DNA sequence: TTGTAGGCGTTATCAT
DNA sequence: ATGATAACGCCTACAA
């Protein structure tokens, strides 16, 4: 493999000139340029990014740490990240926590060993230890973005969808369709998060009454257990705070001969392919996952370049109307 | 950041000893070991993999090149790869071709620049230029695996599901359920690939008659256009050679008041979450995507270690029975 | 506009 | 069992 030095020798210039020509765009004598270009082609030179990274003490690798990649929710965000990083010639590492069998600490160690240029966390570390972990990363001067989490600002860059707004939009939409008795169906979720949805409901209804709150598991078989409760409470519209659960609930409702949306409207939170292929197709609040990914990557790049950036970015959700509400 | 040298100095040994202690497991004086360990802890040493890579002329990064990651088909394979790589302490790069706006050549250049330890191609380069590209990579001594493609062996490691067997299994299953008049519904696909499915059908039926072949687009709206043809030909069972199309066709059939599986059985090729959330849930031929990923990664690792390995691996599909057939 | 020389942090070779 | 030294390929003062 030809190196910079080989090129330099072949073109009768110093390695330094070649390096500068290739990296910075400096002025160079036309004739020198031609000799360099010719040498590069002739020797089939490919630059060595590893050597460059060592010298510069920085890589062009950004790590995305997420629970699992074979989940549309995460892979859509990841795709957004990939899109932005590609545009700026950064490489993308994926670390699947559920798959990796590593402790937080070990993963972060990996980041340092590999000198990643930045880390994007997606939907992770819900326990208290996590903000400590992130603080570590920051102390090591590794740019971080924490995406997909709704939480108070604790000193590190944050990026999440506006869940209050999502809840408000959803509630308003259901009510505008004449559905006034609402239930919020959700998986086990921190109270803090639930509070955001309730706040959105409050803003939409302008009253102190609350929607029926129903906690469910994500198993298809178990979802149907909540249908009697919905019926007994003469619920007219359900806002399911998880897309897969929405799909399952919809299936169960259809099976129970409950007409959607006439007897009961179903609104899903999240707009992946799942909502589209559900029967009936789900009306949903789109949390803008790809956009979230794009913005996350931009935020990391800003940090790397030491540009100014807004440390908390909140994404505005929007309604996508289909058939279920 | 403390370096090896710092550790060495602090422990009163040479850098070389520390390096050997950390990497190879050599015999070392108990006392020396303690001093090293102590220094590492005290200085908070983290090894620099980039420097190591430069010196060793090898990285621990494996690249996966695929069309897009936000697609369950690819992300399941990727997750399998991730699982295996993680176990062996390799990092995973993702390159989304659809997103990257780069030519084949530019992507491969990227691989060389970054000295990736291996490349896994998934479902790519269907044009003729591709095998040339792969030949390039091989010439550069980069281990390669080409996954998810059914093609003759051309000198590089290959890995794909047994589509003939898939077709045979599917056909047999449908026939065993009393469905004898079958249609194969597929998106635009190379003749060569279609031939495999026909061969599977032949093996299952032991006759020269062919199933009805119906080419469709993947748009929900257009899928229903093929229903009249199915009905006119009094088709009893449909084998859809693409999971998403199967979901859409199923939707359309339900909407057309055709009972599934009584009036028409639907069999899907592929077993992602999509088949599970379809209504009715789709019986399918599982192509073993995660397994494909796991095996791909193993194949790359074998190459890296210069172990013997089987250059062509064919995965056996299996039927997963649900409701649609 | 171009060149010289040193070093990024590690490992390999050869020596002790 | 441990050390000294020289690379790996590149970038960057500083010098010319």
XYZ file of C-alpha atoms (C1' of nucleotides) in Angstrom:
682
model
C 0.000 0.000 0.000
C 1.405 3.314 -1.089
C 1.789 5.930 1.610
C 1.988 9.688 1.581
C 5.749 9.425 1.516
C 5.664 7.221 -1.538
C 3.509 9.754 -3.301
C 5.830 12.526 -2.249
C 8.877 10.717 -3.521
C 7.208 9.772 -6.777
C 6.104 13.368 -7.342
C 9.341 14.897 -6.181
C 7.802 16.942 -3.406
C 7.760 16.613 0.331
C 5.201 14.548 2.145
C 4.141 17.688 3.848
C 3.110 19.314 0.612
C 1.073 16.344 -0.412
C -0.649 16.211 2.937
C -1.541 19.857 2.805
C -2.718 19.600 -0.739
C -4.983 16.700 0.153
C -6.400 18.116 3.385
C -6.341 21.851 3.572
C -7.057 23.546 0.364
C -4.005 25.636 -0.102
C -2.651 27.215 -3.204
C -0.218 25.030 -5.045
C 1.694 25.314 -8.284
C -0.272 23.852 -11.153
C 2.629 21.724 -12.151
C 3.172 20.359 -8.637
C -0.471 19.504 -8.428
C -0.312 17.517 -11.617
C 2.673 15.559 -10.440
C 0.943 14.733 -7.184
C -2.280 13.724 -8.879
C -0.368 11.595 -11.286
C 1.531 9.859 -8.520
C -1.663 9.191 -6.607
C -3.266 7.584 -9.605
C -0.184 5.673 -10.596
C 0.467 4.222 -7.163
C -3.206 3.797 -6.294
C -2.833 5.786 -3.135
C -5.511 5.511 -0.475
C -5.061 7.656 2.578
C -4.900 6.029 5.953
C -7.560 7.481 8.188
C -6.331 5.519 11.182
C -2.944 7.184 11.059
C -4.599 10.515 10.603
C -6.835 9.888 13.602
C -3.902 8.985 15.773
C -2.031 12.100 14.839
C -4.999 14.430 15.092
C -6.305 12.739 18.210
C -9.769 12.579 16.741
C -11.679 10.053 14.704
C -14.567 10.388 12.339
C -16.629 7.761 14.060
C -19.859 8.528 15.864
C -21.375 5.879 18.078
C -25.090 5.290 18.394
C -26.042 3.374 21.495
C -29.535 1.942 21.527
C -31.463 -1.021 22.913
C -31.866 -2.875 19.635
C -31.713 -2.050 15.992
C -34.422 -4.379 14.729
C -37.166 -2.137 15.917
C -38.635 0.438 13.604
C -38.711 3.054 16.284
C -34.971 2.965 16.753
C -34.010 2.161 13.216
C -35.862 5.178 11.870
C -33.993 7.454 14.213
C -30.790 5.688 13.271
C -31.481 6.132 9.611
C -31.862 9.851 10.152
C -28.549 9.910 11.955
C -26.912 7.907 9.208
C -28.175 10.319 6.604
C -26.667 13.360 8.280
C -23.417 11.693 9.231
C -22.927 10.379 5.715
C -23.314 13.846 4.340
C -20.503 15.039 6.577
C -18.229 12.073 6.034
C -18.546 10.600 9.452
C -18.857 6.900 10.049
C -21.556 5.353 12.168
C -20.970 2.750 14.854
C -23.957 0.849 16.172
C -23.984 -0.640 19.648
C -27.028 -2.675 20.594
C -27.216 -2.762 24.360
C -29.735 -5.607 24.540
C -27.447 -7.683 22.409
C -24.098 -6.733 23.777
C -24.200 -8.192 27.239
C -22.067 -5.374 28.520
C -22.485 -3.056 31.436
C -22.901 0.643 30.826
C -19.433 1.203 32.063
C -17.901 -1.321 29.692
C -19.656 0.248 26.753
C -18.406 3.682 27.642
C -14.920 2.275 28.045
C -15.254 1.014 24.482
C -16.070 4.537 23.350
C -12.927 5.924 24.878
C -10.681 3.173 23.633
C -11.890 3.809 20.130
C -11.718 7.573 20.494
C -15.202 8.043 19.097
C -15.875 11.591 18.013
C -19.252 11.615 19.678
C -21.990 9.485 21.178
C -25.709 9.499 20.582
C -27.745 7.681 23.181
C -31.213 6.615 22.165
C -33.842 5.600 24.671
C -31.575 4.190 27.304
C -30.546 4.099 30.894
C -33.843 4.794 32.495
C -32.430 4.111 35.918
C -30.776 6.784 37.953
C -27.240 5.680 37.229
C -27.464 6.941 33.723
C -26.987 10.642 34.235
C -23.842 9.790 36.130
C -22.624 7.821 33.126
C -23.284 10.677 30.800
C -21.498 13.032 33.124
C -18.479 10.769 32.794
C -18.549 10.982 29.045
C -18.757 14.729 29.194
C -15.815 14.870 31.576
C -13.813 12.947 29.010
C -14.640 15.638 26.495
C -16.641 13.369 24.261
C -19.586 15.170 22.670
C -22.872 13.567 23.685
C -26.474 13.798 22.696
C -29.222 12.106 24.546
C -32.156 11.532 22.230
C -35.681 10.354 22.750
C -36.228 11.100 26.358
C -38.299 13.658 27.999
C -36.548 14.895 31.056
C -35.348 17.999 32.784
C -32.146 19.477 31.464
C -29.273 18.240 33.549
C -26.361 19.804 31.767
C -26.038 17.600 28.735
C -27.537 18.024 25.281
C -31.034 16.685 25.053
C -33.381 16.041 22.229
C -36.898 14.748 22.437
C -40.342 14.976 20.955
C -42.771 17.317 22.648
C -44.944 14.775 24.396
C -47.166 17.375 26.018
C -47.908 18.738 22.600
C -48.360 15.224 21.251
C -50.900 14.494 23.920
C -52.630 17.813 23.374
C -52.831 17.307 19.628
C -54.123 13.807 20.063
C -56.738 14.797 22.582
C -57.884 17.711 20.482
C -58.126 15.554 17.420
C -60.218 12.935 19.183
C -62.490 15.510 20.678
C -62.911 17.273 17.369
C -64.162 13.942 16.031
C -66.789 13.924 18.744
C -64.973 11.534 21.056
C -65.159 13.017 24.510
C -64.746 10.102 26.835
C -61.085 9.211 26.402
C -58.684 6.619 27.708
C -54.912 6.716 27.601
C -53.545 3.223 27.253
C -49.893 2.730 28.021
C -47.247 0.242 28.975
C -45.450 0.532 32.286
C -43.911 3.966 32.179
C -42.366 6.384 34.692
C -44.906 8.631 36.417
C -42.931 11.596 35.262
C -43.599 10.667 31.657
C -47.260 9.988 32.252
C -47.544 13.410 33.803
C -46.582 14.968 30.484
C -49.404 13.238 28.715
C -51.848 14.273 31.384
C -50.666 17.832 31.061
C -51.311 17.688 27.336
C -54.774 16.377 28.024
C -55.363 19.184 30.500
C -54.282 21.793 28.019
C -56.585 20.370 25.389
C -59.629 19.987 27.596
C -59.068 22.951 29.818
C -60.446 21.035 32.724
C -59.256 19.062 35.709
C -60.892 15.792 34.809
C -58.520 13.103 33.690
C -58.687 10.505 30.979
C -59.022 6.891 32.029
C -55.509 5.563 32.494
C -54.971 1.943 31.578
C -51.677 0.179 31.945
C -51.154 -2.843 29.731
C -48.504 -5.290 28.719
C -47.309 -5.421 25.155
C -48.373 -8.990 24.512
C -51.044 -9.430 21.930
C -52.868 -11.932 24.099
C -52.953 -9.665 27.114
C -53.960 -6.502 25.348
C -57.495 -7.699 24.897
C -57.911 -7.922 28.651
C -58.329 -4.193 28.778
C -61.236 -4.076 26.368
C -63.917 -4.801 28.954
C -62.654 -1.920 31.038
C -62.836 0.376 28.052
C -66.390 -0.701 27.324
C -67.596 -0.494 30.914
C -66.367 3.056 31.092
C -68.058 3.811 27.779
C -64.825 5.094 26.367
C -65.184 6.611 22.909
C -61.584 7.191 22.014
C -58.321 5.539 23.004
C -54.947 7.150 22.748
C -52.366 4.372 22.850
C -49.007 5.703 23.902
C -47.050 3.023 22.105
C -47.365 2.108 18.493
C -47.121 -1.653 18.740
C -49.649 -1.722 21.543
C -51.938 0.376 19.384
C -51.711 -2.171 16.631
C -52.456 -5.009 19.006
C -55.315 -3.208 20.666
C -56.792 -2.443 17.284
C -56.635 -6.098 16.339
C -58.312 -7.062 19.571
C -61.056 -4.483 19.136
C -61.798 -5.663 15.629
C -61.965 -9.205 16.869
C -64.354 -8.117 19.590
C -66.600 -6.667 16.893
C -66.133 -3.155 18.074
C -66.254 -0.814 15.120
C -63.311 1.517 14.611
C -63.626 4.453 14.732
C -67.439 4.560 15.102
C -67.689 2.671 18.388
C -64.193 3.451 19.476
C -61.520 5.585 17.895
C -57.910 4.491 18.215
C -55.073 6.937 18.052
C -51.521 5.691 18.011
C -48.374 7.416 19.187
C -45.753 6.910 16.534
C -45.893 6.684 12.774
C -43.833 3.823 11.492
C -44.782 1.271 8.886
C -46.671 -0.543 11.629
C -49.415 2.043 11.728
C -49.727 1.846 7.977
C -50.115 -1.880 7.770
C -52.465 -2.207 10.698
C -56.092 -2.910 9.875
C -57.692 -0.455 9.924
C -54.765 1.820 9.249
C -53.962 3.840 12.309
C -54.378 7.522 12.662
C -51.475 8.633 14.750
C -49.383 11.335 16.272
C -46.122 11.298 14.372
C -43.155 11.795 16.677
C -40.844 12.572 13.767
C -38.277 9.913 14.353
C -36.169 10.489 11.288
C -36.093 14.180 12.045
C -35.045 13.355 15.575
C -32.150 11.378 14.180
C -31.122 14.089 11.764
C -31.176 16.717 14.490
C -29.266 14.488 16.892
C -26.491 14.072 14.402
C -26.421 17.792 13.702
C -26.169 18.476 17.387
C -23.209 16.157 17.729
C -21.488 17.715 14.744
C -21.973 21.189 16.171
C -20.309 20.088 19.353
C -17.427 18.543 17.504
C -16.885 21.772 15.623
C -17.271 23.745 18.823
C -20.042 25.756 17.286
C -22.821 27.277 19.311
C -25.868 25.083 19.619
C -29.116 24.879 21.471
C -28.584 22.249 24.203
C -32.234 21.231 24.322
C -34.148 20.574 21.149
C -37.805 19.722 21.264
C -39.481 18.326 18.185
C -43.020 19.228 17.272
C -45.224 16.220 16.608
C -48.047 16.226 14.110
C -51.191 14.274 13.394
C -51.318 11.848 10.501
C -54.887 10.980 9.693
C -55.720 7.499 8.477
C -58.677 5.299 9.264
C -58.754 4.476 12.944
C -59.754 7.882 14.302
C -4.965 10.951 29.025
C -2.464 8.544 30.441
C -0.596 6.445 27.912
C 1.170 3.146 28.084
C 4.411 4.987 28.678
C 2.943 6.818 31.632
C 1.862 3.544 33.124
C 5.276 2.078 32.492
C 7.029 4.971 34.134
C 4.673 4.973 37.098
C 5.163 1.233 37.589
C 8.864 1.288 36.935
C 8.754 -1.099 34.011
C 9.106 -0.672 30.299
C 6.174 0.200 28.068
C 6.785 -3.005 26.270
C 6.176 -5.075 29.380
C 2.918 -3.326 30.061
C 1.784 -3.827 26.506
C 2.572 -7.500 26.609
C 0.918 -7.926 29.943
C -2.241 -6.272 28.670
C -2.440 -8.027 25.319
C -0.731 -11.367 25.218
C -1.087 -13.325 28.342
C 2.469 -13.904 29.287
C 3.968 -14.881 32.578
C 4.903 -11.950 34.700
C 6.238 -11.471 38.212
C 3.442 -11.120 40.708
C 4.965 -7.988 42.062
C 5.361 -6.381 38.666
C 1.776 -7.173 37.881
C 0.596 -5.434 41.006
C 2.573 -2.329 40.235
C 1.139 -2.206 36.737
C -2.398 -2.753 37.909
C -1.976 -0.096 40.500
C -0.624 2.398 37.991
C -3.475 1.701 35.606
C -6.036 2.339 38.266
C -4.261 5.367 39.651
C -3.797 7.082 36.319
C -7.117 5.924 34.896
C -5.458 4.409 31.880
C -7.550 3.634 28.820
C -5.793 1.976 25.930
C -5.808 3.627 22.565
C -7.207 1.283 19.985
C -6.458 3.688 17.153
C -2.744 3.603 17.877
C -2.901 -0.124 18.184
C -4.663 -0.391 14.848
C -2.058 1.737 13.144
C 0.751 -0.335 14.505
C -0.886 -3.676 13.862
C -2.258 -2.607 10.506
C -5.660 -3.967 11.385
C -8.762 -2.552 12.968
C -11.609 -4.154 14.828
C -14.255 -2.550 12.706
C -16.549 -4.508 10.440
C -18.654 -2.655 7.905
C -22.180 -3.650 6.980
C -23.333 -2.190 3.704
C -27.045 -2.330 3.073
C -29.773 -0.384 1.279
C -31.422 1.036 4.385
C -31.534 0.218 8.041
C -35.125 1.198 8.759
C -36.480 -1.941 7.233
C -37.094 -4.968 9.378
C -35.683 -7.297 6.823
C -32.269 -5.670 6.937
C -32.308 -4.657 10.555
C -32.936 -8.213 11.696
C -29.949 -9.433 9.762
C -27.955 -6.541 11.140
C -28.971 -7.355 14.660
C -27.692 -10.880 14.199
C -24.409 -9.512 12.947
C -24.201 -7.103 15.843
C -24.759 -9.920 18.307
C -21.894 -11.994 16.992
C -19.509 -9.104 16.523
C -20.171 -7.828 20.014
C -19.310 -11.192 21.438
C -15.932 -11.031 19.736
C -15.205 -7.417 20.533
C -15.550 -6.084 17.044
C -17.264 -2.827 16.270
C -19.979 -2.466 13.684
C -20.099 0.245 11.049
C -23.366 0.780 9.191
C -23.443 2.259 5.715
C -26.861 2.877 4.219
C -26.456 3.009 0.482
C -29.855 4.559 -0.194
C -28.999 7.329 2.197
C -25.386 7.899 1.419
C -25.511 9.293 -2.068
C -22.237 7.668 -2.865
C -21.179 5.467 -5.716
C -20.114 1.913 -5.059
C -16.578 2.902 -5.703
C -16.639 5.743 -3.216
C -18.034 3.481 -0.538
C -15.351 0.921 -1.092
C -12.747 3.660 -0.968
C -14.144 4.530 2.440
C -13.615 0.948 3.545
C -9.959 1.046 2.597
C -9.308 4.440 4.094
C -10.681 3.229 7.371
C -8.919 -0.106 7.156
C -12.067 -2.042 7.987
C -11.372 -5.584 9.064
C -14.134 -6.955 6.885
C -17.214 -6.088 4.885
C -20.643 -7.659 4.873
C -22.808 -6.750 1.917
C -26.510 -7.257 2.331
C -28.897 -7.343 -0.603
C -27.024 -5.026 -2.877
C -25.587 -4.396 -6.262
C -27.998 -6.322 -8.357
C -26.458 -4.990 -11.520
C -23.549 -6.678 -13.174
C -20.929 -4.238 -11.952
C -21.173 -5.592 -8.470
C -19.145 -8.731 -8.745
C -16.351 -6.613 -10.123
C -16.556 -4.429 -7.041
C -16.344 -7.389 -4.754
C -13.402 -8.697 -6.671
C -11.686 -5.405 -5.946
C -12.251 -5.760 -2.253
C -10.882 -9.256 -2.301
C -7.814 -8.080 -4.169
C -7.211 -5.595 -1.395
C -7.234 -8.469 1.070
C -10.327 -7.305 2.843
C -12.487 -10.211 3.987
C -15.933 -10.077 2.412
C -19.223 -11.811 2.818
C -22.107 -11.352 0.496
C -25.340 -12.111 2.296
C -28.918 -12.484 1.180
C -28.546 -13.260 -2.439
C -29.096 -16.394 -4.301
C -26.523 -16.700 -7.008
C -23.894 -18.950 -8.416
C -20.611 -19.006 -6.560
C -18.207 -16.618 -8.193
C -15.235 -16.926 -5.922
C -16.321 -14.893 -2.944
C -18.056 -16.016 0.241
C -21.783 -16.237 -0.149
C -24.615 -16.715 2.233
C -28.279 -16.979 1.437
C -31.530 -18.657 2.351
C -32.487 -21.733 0.378
C -35.215 -20.263 -1.765
C -35.904 -23.471 -3.617
C -36.545 -25.146 -0.307
C -38.613 -22.168 0.842
C -40.772 -22.456 -2.221
C -41.056 -26.199 -1.835
C -42.026 -25.950 1.826
C -44.558 -23.264 1.067
C -46.103 -25.162 -1.790
C -46.269 -28.358 0.208
C -47.850 -26.591 3.115
C -50.514 -25.005 0.961
C -51.270 -28.234 -0.775
C -51.451 -30.096 2.482
C -54.134 -27.626 3.488
C -56.092 -28.612 0.413
C -55.084 -25.629 -1.679
C -54.100 -26.951 -5.064
C -54.589 -24.043 -7.408
C -51.735 -21.762 -6.432
C -50.431 -18.356 -7.444
C -47.011 -16.903 -6.753
C -47.261 -13.174 -6.317
C -44.069 -11.202 -6.535
C -42.567 -7.808 -7.141
C -40.327 -7.223 -10.114
C -37.534 -9.710 -9.657
C -34.770 -11.211 -11.820
C -35.854 -14.234 -13.845
C -33.028 -16.168 -12.305
C -34.580 -15.721 -8.869
C -38.055 -16.580 -10.046
C -36.675 -19.775 -11.503
C -35.683 -20.903 -8.004
C -39.205 -20.540 -6.765
C -40.563 -22.403 -9.758
C -38.090 -25.171 -9.115
C -39.311 -25.431 -5.538
C -42.857 -25.630 -6.794
C -41.849 -28.333 -9.235
C -40.183 -30.355 -6.523
C -43.248 -30.096 -4.344
C -45.800 -30.910 -7.007
C -43.746 -33.330 -9.031
C -45.338 -32.042 -12.160
C -44.624 -29.671 -15.000
C -47.566 -27.402 -14.464
C -46.697 -24.007 -13.101
C -48.348 -21.796 -10.541
C -49.960 -18.614 -11.756
C -47.262 -15.936 -11.706
C -48.406 -12.454 -10.865
C -46.112 -9.479 -10.778
C -47.231 -6.587 -8.614
C -46.018 -3.288 -7.305
C -45.547 -2.781 -3.593
C -48.048 0.024 -3.262
C -51.053 -0.768 -1.142
C -53.378 0.826 -3.652
C -52.049 -1.175 -6.566
C -51.929 -4.525 -4.861
C -55.674 -4.917 -5.008
C -55.554 -4.762 -8.784
C -54.387 -8.334 -8.828
C -57.318 -9.716 -6.897
C -59.631 -10.065 -9.907
C -56.987 -12.097 -11.661
C -56.669 -14.366 -8.653
C -60.407 -14.868 -8.524
C -60.854 -15.438 -12.251
C -58.248 -18.147 -12.092
C -59.976 -19.658 -9.073
C -56.774 -19.525 -7.122
C -57.010 -21.163 -3.703
C -53.676 -20.251 -2.239
C -51.268 -17.368 -2.783
C -47.607 -17.472 -1.947
C -46.410 -13.877 -1.753
C -42.685 -13.661 -2.227
C -42.304 -10.475 -0.240
C -43.522 -9.887 3.244
C -44.809 -6.353 2.913
C -46.673 -7.240 -0.261
C -48.199 -10.169 1.588
C -49.482 -7.838 4.260
C -50.953 -5.471 1.703
C -52.503 -8.236 -0.320
C -54.058 -9.661 2.812
C -55.557 -6.293 3.644
C -56.953 -6.001 0.168
C -58.424 -9.495 0.251
C -60.124 -8.837 3.561
C -61.522 -5.642 2.189
C -62.829 -7.517 -0.838
C -64.660 -9.856 1.536
C -62.608 -12.820 0.567
C -62.236 -15.104 3.543
C -58.715 -16.033 4.581
C -57.764 -18.834 4.545
C -61.080 -20.470 3.572
C -61.573 -18.751 0.228
C -57.939 -17.991 -0.290
C -54.917 -18.890 1.764
C -52.061 -16.400 1.969
C -48.532 -17.473 2.658
C -45.854 -14.876 3.192
C -42.137 -15.115 2.590
C -40.403 -13.675 5.597
C -41.198 -13.651 9.274
C -40.730 -10.233 10.767
C -43.039 -8.394 13.097
C -45.053 -7.419 10.036
C -46.446 -10.903 9.591
C -47.399 -10.979 13.248
C -49.305 -7.741 13.256
C -51.084 -8.319 9.993
C -54.756 -9.182 10.208
C -55.177 -12.056 10.000
C -51.734 -12.975 11.210
C -49.700 -14.377 8.381
C -48.510 -17.897 8.108
C -45.098 -17.645 6.532
C -41.891 -19.200 5.455
C -39.271 -17.894 7.828
C -36.040 -17.046 6.041
C -34.072 -16.921 9.296
C -32.772 -13.424 9.027
C -31.124 -13.191 12.404
C -29.422 -16.495 11.806
C -28.257 -15.190 8.455
C -26.687 -12.246 10.233
C -25.045 -14.378 12.865
C -23.579 -16.691 10.269
C -22.390 -13.792 8.113
C -20.460 -12.359 11.005
C -18.984 -15.737 11.842
C -17.887 -16.131 8.264
C -16.127 -12.785 8.334
C -14.425 -13.590 11.602
C -13.201 -16.904 10.236
C -11.652 -15.103 7.327
C -9.985 -12.573 9.550
C -8.484 -15.353 11.604
C -7.504 -17.182 8.457
C -9.405 -20.222 9.571
C -10.953 -22.672 7.189
C -14.549 -21.946 6.338
C -17.263 -23.031 3.993
C -17.434 -20.332 1.286
C -21.101 -20.902 0.545
C -23.618 -21.203 3.338
C -27.242 -21.921 2.621
C -29.802 -21.444 5.347
C -32.760 -23.751 5.718
C -36.081 -21.940 5.929
C -39.015 -23.183 7.965
C -42.743 -22.725 8.109
C -44.320 -20.651 10.861
C -48.003 -21.350 11.074
C -50.362 -18.565 12.020
C -53.805 -17.740 10.707
C -53.634 -16.917 7.022
C -52.916 -20.366 5.658
C 5.126 27.947 -2.134
C 7.592 24.138 -0.190
C 10.661 21.330 3.053
C 12.555 19.267 7.674
C 11.904 16.831 11.671
C 9.493 15.148 15.482
C 5.890 12.768 17.549
C 0.779 10.743 18.092
C 0.494 5.631 21.320
C 1.257 1.342 20.288
C 3.663 -3.132 19.150
C 7.507 -6.000 17.091
C 12.231 -7.220 16.918
C 16.073 -8.077 19.018
C 18.623 -8.052 22.934
C 19.666 -8.929 27.959
C 11.068 -12.020 32.708
C 11.996 -7.484 30.999
C 14.068 -3.513 28.113
C 15.679 -0.508 24.256
C 14.587 0.958 19.903
C 12.384 1.460 15.821
C 8.642 1.650 13.189
C 3.135 2.154 11.697
C 1.403 6.634 8.274
C 0.206 10.896 9.067
C 0.150 15.931 10.510
C 2.170 20.241 12.088
C 5.270 23.612 13.936
C 8.936 25.838 12.322
C 12.070 26.943 8.887
C 13.503 28.327 4.263
